[in-house]
Short mmCIF file of C-alpha atoms and ligand atoms in Angstrom, two decimals:
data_model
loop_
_atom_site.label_atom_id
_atom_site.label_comp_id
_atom_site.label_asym_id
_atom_site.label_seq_id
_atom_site.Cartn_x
_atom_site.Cartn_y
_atom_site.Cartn_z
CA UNK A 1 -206.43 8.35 -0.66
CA UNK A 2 -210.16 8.61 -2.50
CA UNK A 3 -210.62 7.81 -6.40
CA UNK A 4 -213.57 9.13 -8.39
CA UNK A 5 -214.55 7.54 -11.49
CA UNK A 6 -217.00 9.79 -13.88
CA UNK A 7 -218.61 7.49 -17.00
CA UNK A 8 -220.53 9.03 -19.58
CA UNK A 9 -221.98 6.46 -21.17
CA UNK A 10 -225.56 5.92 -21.06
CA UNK A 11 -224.94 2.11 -22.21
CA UNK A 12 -225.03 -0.13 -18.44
CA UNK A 13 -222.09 -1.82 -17.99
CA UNK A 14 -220.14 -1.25 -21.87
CA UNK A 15 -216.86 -0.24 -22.64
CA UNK A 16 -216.41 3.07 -21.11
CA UNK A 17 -217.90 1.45 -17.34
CA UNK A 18 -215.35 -1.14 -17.76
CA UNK A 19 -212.16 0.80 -18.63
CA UNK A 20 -212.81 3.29 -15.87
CA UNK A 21 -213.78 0.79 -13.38
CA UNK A 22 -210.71 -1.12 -14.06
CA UNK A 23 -208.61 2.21 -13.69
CA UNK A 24 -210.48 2.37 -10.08
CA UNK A 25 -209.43 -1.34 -9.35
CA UNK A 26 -206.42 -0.59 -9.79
CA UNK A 27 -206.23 1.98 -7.17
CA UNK A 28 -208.51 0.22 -4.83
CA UNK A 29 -206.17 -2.80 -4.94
CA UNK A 30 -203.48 -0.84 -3.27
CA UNK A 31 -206.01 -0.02 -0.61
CA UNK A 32 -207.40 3.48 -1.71
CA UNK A 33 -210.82 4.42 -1.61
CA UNK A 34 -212.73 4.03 -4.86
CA UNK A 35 -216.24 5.64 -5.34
CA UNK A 36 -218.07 5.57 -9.24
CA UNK A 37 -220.58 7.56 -10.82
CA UNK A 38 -222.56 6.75 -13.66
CA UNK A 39 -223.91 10.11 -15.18
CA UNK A 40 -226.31 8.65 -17.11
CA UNK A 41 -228.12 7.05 -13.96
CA UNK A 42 -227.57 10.50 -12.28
CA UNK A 43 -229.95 13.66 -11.99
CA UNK A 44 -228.00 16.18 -14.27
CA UNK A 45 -229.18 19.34 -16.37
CA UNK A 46 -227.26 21.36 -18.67
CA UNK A 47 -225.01 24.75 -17.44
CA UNK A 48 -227.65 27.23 -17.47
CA UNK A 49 -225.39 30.11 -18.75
CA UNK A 50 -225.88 32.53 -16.05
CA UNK A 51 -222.78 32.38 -15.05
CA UNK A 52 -223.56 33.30 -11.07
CA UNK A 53 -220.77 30.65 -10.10
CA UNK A 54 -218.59 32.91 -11.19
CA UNK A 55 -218.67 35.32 -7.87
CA UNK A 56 -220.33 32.94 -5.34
CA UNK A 57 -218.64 28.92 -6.34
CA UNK A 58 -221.94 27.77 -6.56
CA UNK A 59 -223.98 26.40 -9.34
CA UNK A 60 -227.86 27.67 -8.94
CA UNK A 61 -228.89 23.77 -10.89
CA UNK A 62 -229.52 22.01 -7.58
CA UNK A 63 -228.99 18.19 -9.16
CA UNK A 64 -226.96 15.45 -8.81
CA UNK A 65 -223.49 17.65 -9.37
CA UNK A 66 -223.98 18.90 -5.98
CA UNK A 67 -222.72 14.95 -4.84
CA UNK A 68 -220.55 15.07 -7.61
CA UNK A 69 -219.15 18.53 -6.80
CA UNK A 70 -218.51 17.23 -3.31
CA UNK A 71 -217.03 13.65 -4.69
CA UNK A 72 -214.35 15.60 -6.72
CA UNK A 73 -213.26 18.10 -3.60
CA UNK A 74 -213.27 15.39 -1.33
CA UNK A 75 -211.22 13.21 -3.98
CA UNK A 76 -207.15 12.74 -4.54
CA UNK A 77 -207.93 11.50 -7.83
CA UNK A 78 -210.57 12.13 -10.65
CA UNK A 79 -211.07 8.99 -13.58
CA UNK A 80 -213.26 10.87 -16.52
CA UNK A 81 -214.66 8.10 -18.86
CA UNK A 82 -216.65 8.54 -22.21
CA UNK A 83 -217.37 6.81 -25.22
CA UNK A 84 -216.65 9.11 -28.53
CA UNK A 85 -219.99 10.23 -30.23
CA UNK A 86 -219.39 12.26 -33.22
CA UNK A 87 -216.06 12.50 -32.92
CA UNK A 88 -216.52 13.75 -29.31
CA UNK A 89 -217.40 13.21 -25.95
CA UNK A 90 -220.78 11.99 -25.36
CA UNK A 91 -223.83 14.34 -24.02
CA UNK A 92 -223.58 13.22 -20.78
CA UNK A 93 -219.77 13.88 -20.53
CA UNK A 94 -220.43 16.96 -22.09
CA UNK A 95 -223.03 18.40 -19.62
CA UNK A 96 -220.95 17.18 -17.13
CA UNK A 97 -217.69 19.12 -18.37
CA UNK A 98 -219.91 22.68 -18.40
CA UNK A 99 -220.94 22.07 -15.06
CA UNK A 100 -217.34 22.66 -14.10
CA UNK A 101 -217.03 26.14 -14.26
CA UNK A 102 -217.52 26.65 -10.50
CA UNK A 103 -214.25 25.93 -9.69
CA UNK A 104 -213.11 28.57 -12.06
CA UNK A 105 -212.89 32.07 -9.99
CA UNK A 106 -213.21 34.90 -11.76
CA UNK A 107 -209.44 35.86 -11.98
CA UNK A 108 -209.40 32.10 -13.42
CA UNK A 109 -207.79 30.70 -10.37
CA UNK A 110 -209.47 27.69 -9.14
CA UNK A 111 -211.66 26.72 -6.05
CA UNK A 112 -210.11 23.44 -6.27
CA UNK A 113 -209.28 21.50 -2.89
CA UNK A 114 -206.20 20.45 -3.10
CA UNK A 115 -204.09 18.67 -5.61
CA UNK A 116 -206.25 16.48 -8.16
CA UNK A 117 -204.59 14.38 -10.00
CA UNK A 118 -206.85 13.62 -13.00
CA UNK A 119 -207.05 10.66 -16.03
CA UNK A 120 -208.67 10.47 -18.76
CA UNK A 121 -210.04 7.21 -20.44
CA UNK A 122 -212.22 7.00 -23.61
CA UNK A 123 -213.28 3.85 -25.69
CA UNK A 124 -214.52 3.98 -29.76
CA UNK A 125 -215.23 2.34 -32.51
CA UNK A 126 -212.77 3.38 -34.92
CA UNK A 127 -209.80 0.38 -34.72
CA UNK A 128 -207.28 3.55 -34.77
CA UNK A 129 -206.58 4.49 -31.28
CA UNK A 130 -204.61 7.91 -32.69
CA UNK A 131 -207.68 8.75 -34.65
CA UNK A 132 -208.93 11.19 -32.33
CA UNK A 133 -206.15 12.13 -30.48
CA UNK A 134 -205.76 16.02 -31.40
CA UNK A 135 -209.19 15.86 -29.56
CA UNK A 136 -208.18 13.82 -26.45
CA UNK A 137 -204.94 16.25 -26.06
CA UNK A 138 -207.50 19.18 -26.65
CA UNK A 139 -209.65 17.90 -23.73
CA UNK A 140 -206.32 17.09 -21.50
CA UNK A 141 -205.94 21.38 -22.34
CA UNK A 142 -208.95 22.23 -21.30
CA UNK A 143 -208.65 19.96 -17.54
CA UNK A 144 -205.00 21.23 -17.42
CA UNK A 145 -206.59 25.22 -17.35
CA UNK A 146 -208.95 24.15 -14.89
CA UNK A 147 -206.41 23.68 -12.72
CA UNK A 148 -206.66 19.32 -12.56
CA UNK A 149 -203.06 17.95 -12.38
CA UNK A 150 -203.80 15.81 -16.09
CA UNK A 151 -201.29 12.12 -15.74
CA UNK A 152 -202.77 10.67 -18.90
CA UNK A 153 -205.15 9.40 -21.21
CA UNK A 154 -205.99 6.02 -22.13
CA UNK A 155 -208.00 4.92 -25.29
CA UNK A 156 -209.69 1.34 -25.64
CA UNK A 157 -210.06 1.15 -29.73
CA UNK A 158 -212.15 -1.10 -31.73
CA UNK A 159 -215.12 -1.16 -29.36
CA UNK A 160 -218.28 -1.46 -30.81
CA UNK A 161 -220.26 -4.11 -28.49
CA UNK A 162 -221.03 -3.77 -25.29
CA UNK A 163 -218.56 -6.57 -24.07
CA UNK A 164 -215.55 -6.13 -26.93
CA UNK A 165 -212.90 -4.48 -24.29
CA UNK A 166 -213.65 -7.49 -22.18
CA UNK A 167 -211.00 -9.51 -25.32
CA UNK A 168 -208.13 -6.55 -24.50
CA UNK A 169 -206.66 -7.37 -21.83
CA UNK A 170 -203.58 -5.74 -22.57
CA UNK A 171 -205.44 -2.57 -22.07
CA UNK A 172 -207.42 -3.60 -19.27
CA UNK A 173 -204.27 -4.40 -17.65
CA UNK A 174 -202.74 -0.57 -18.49
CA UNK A 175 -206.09 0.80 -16.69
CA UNK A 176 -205.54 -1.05 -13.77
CA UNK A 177 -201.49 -0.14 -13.94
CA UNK A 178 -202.54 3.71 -14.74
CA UNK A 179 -204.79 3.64 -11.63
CA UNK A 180 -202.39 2.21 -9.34
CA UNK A 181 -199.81 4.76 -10.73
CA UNK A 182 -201.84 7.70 -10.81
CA UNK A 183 -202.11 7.34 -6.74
CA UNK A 184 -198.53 6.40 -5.98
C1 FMN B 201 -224.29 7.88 -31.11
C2 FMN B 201 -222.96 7.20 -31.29
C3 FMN B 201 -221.94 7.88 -31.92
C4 FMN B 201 -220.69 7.27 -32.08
N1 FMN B 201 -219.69 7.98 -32.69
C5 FMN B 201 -218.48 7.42 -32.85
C6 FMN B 201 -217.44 8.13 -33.48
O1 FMN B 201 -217.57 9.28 -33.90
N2 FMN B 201 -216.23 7.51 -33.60
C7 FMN B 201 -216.02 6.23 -33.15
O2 FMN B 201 -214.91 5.74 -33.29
N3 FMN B 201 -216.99 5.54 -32.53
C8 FMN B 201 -218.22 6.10 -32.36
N4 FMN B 201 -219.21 5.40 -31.72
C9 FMN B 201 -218.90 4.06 -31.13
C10 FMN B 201 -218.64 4.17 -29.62
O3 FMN B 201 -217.70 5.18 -29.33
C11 FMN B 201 -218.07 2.87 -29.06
O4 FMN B 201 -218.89 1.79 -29.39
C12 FMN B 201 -217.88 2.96 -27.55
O5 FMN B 201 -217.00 1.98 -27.11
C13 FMN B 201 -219.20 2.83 -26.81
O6 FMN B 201 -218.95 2.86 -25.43
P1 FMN B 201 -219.89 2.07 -24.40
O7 FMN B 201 -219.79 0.61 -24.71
O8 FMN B 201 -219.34 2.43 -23.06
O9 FMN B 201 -221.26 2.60 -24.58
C14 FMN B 201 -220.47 5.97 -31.57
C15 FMN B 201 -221.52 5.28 -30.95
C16 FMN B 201 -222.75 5.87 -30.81
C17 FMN B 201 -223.87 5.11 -30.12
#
């Protein structure tokens, strides 16, 4: 089966690249297929707002989605990684999560290939790993409607430098367990 990873982060190789490409690992070491994209090293506008996807499942913005696009309806499995800015997702995540709507039709079923099972991982400074979960559930909503089959989130806490998840082990280990689970 094929895993995509989606990281939001524009920091190379920091929290949010690690936990989502030790989710992948885990998949990968039972032999699936494991394929990551960094959107900040990726060719990707903002939605434009005219809303043409609607009728035809296409998004007029020819960029880098149109790999991604094809990466998530070729996929089993979708990882979507971000740090929290603000108390949210980061820009890139968030451009990313617009770009979506295509596989919304207009009756709100979706254009989705296929069962895809979906996680969720997210890293932040704040020590409290709860401290933004009415957001992270909020976000799990939002996939749910769009018709991805949501297994979880998982939050790295705590993680202000670059290489601070790299001392949790604990939950690098859960990433690579929630991976290998997520595909079973
Ligand atoms: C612009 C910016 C905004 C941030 N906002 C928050 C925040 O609201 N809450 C929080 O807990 N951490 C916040 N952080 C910290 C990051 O979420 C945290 O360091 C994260 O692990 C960074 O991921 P990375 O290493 O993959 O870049 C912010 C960091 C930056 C650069």
């Amino acid at each position: 089966m094929k895993i995509i990873g989606i990281e939001g982060s524009p920091r190379k190789n920091g929290n949010t690249e690690k936990l989502v490409r030790s989710i992948l690992q885990g998949a990968m070491d039972d032999g699936h297929e494991g394929k990551f994209c960094k959107l900040a090293d990726m060719r990707i506008s903002p939605c434009l707002g005219c809303i043409g996807c609607r009728e035809t499942g296409d998004c007029v913005v020819k960029d880098d989605m149109t790999q991604i696009y094809e990466g998530i309806q070729a996929a089993d499995a979708i990882v979507i990684g971000s740090p929290v800015y603000m108390w949210q997702v980061s820009a890139q995540t968030k451009m990313f999560l617009d770009r979506l709507v295509p596989f919304i039709k207009p009756d709100f079923s979706t254009r989705l290939q296929g069962e895809k099972r979906l996680l969720l991982g997210f890293t932040q400074g704040n020590p409290d790993p709860q401290s933004f979960k009415p957001y992270f559930d909020y976000l799990e909503k939002m996939l749910a409607f769009l018709h991805f089959r949501v297994a979880g989130t998982l939050v790295a806490s705590g993680t202000m430098e670059k290489d601070d998840i790299l001392r949790q082990i604990d939950v690098l280990d859960r990433a690579k367990e929630m991976g290998r689970s997520l595909m079973a």
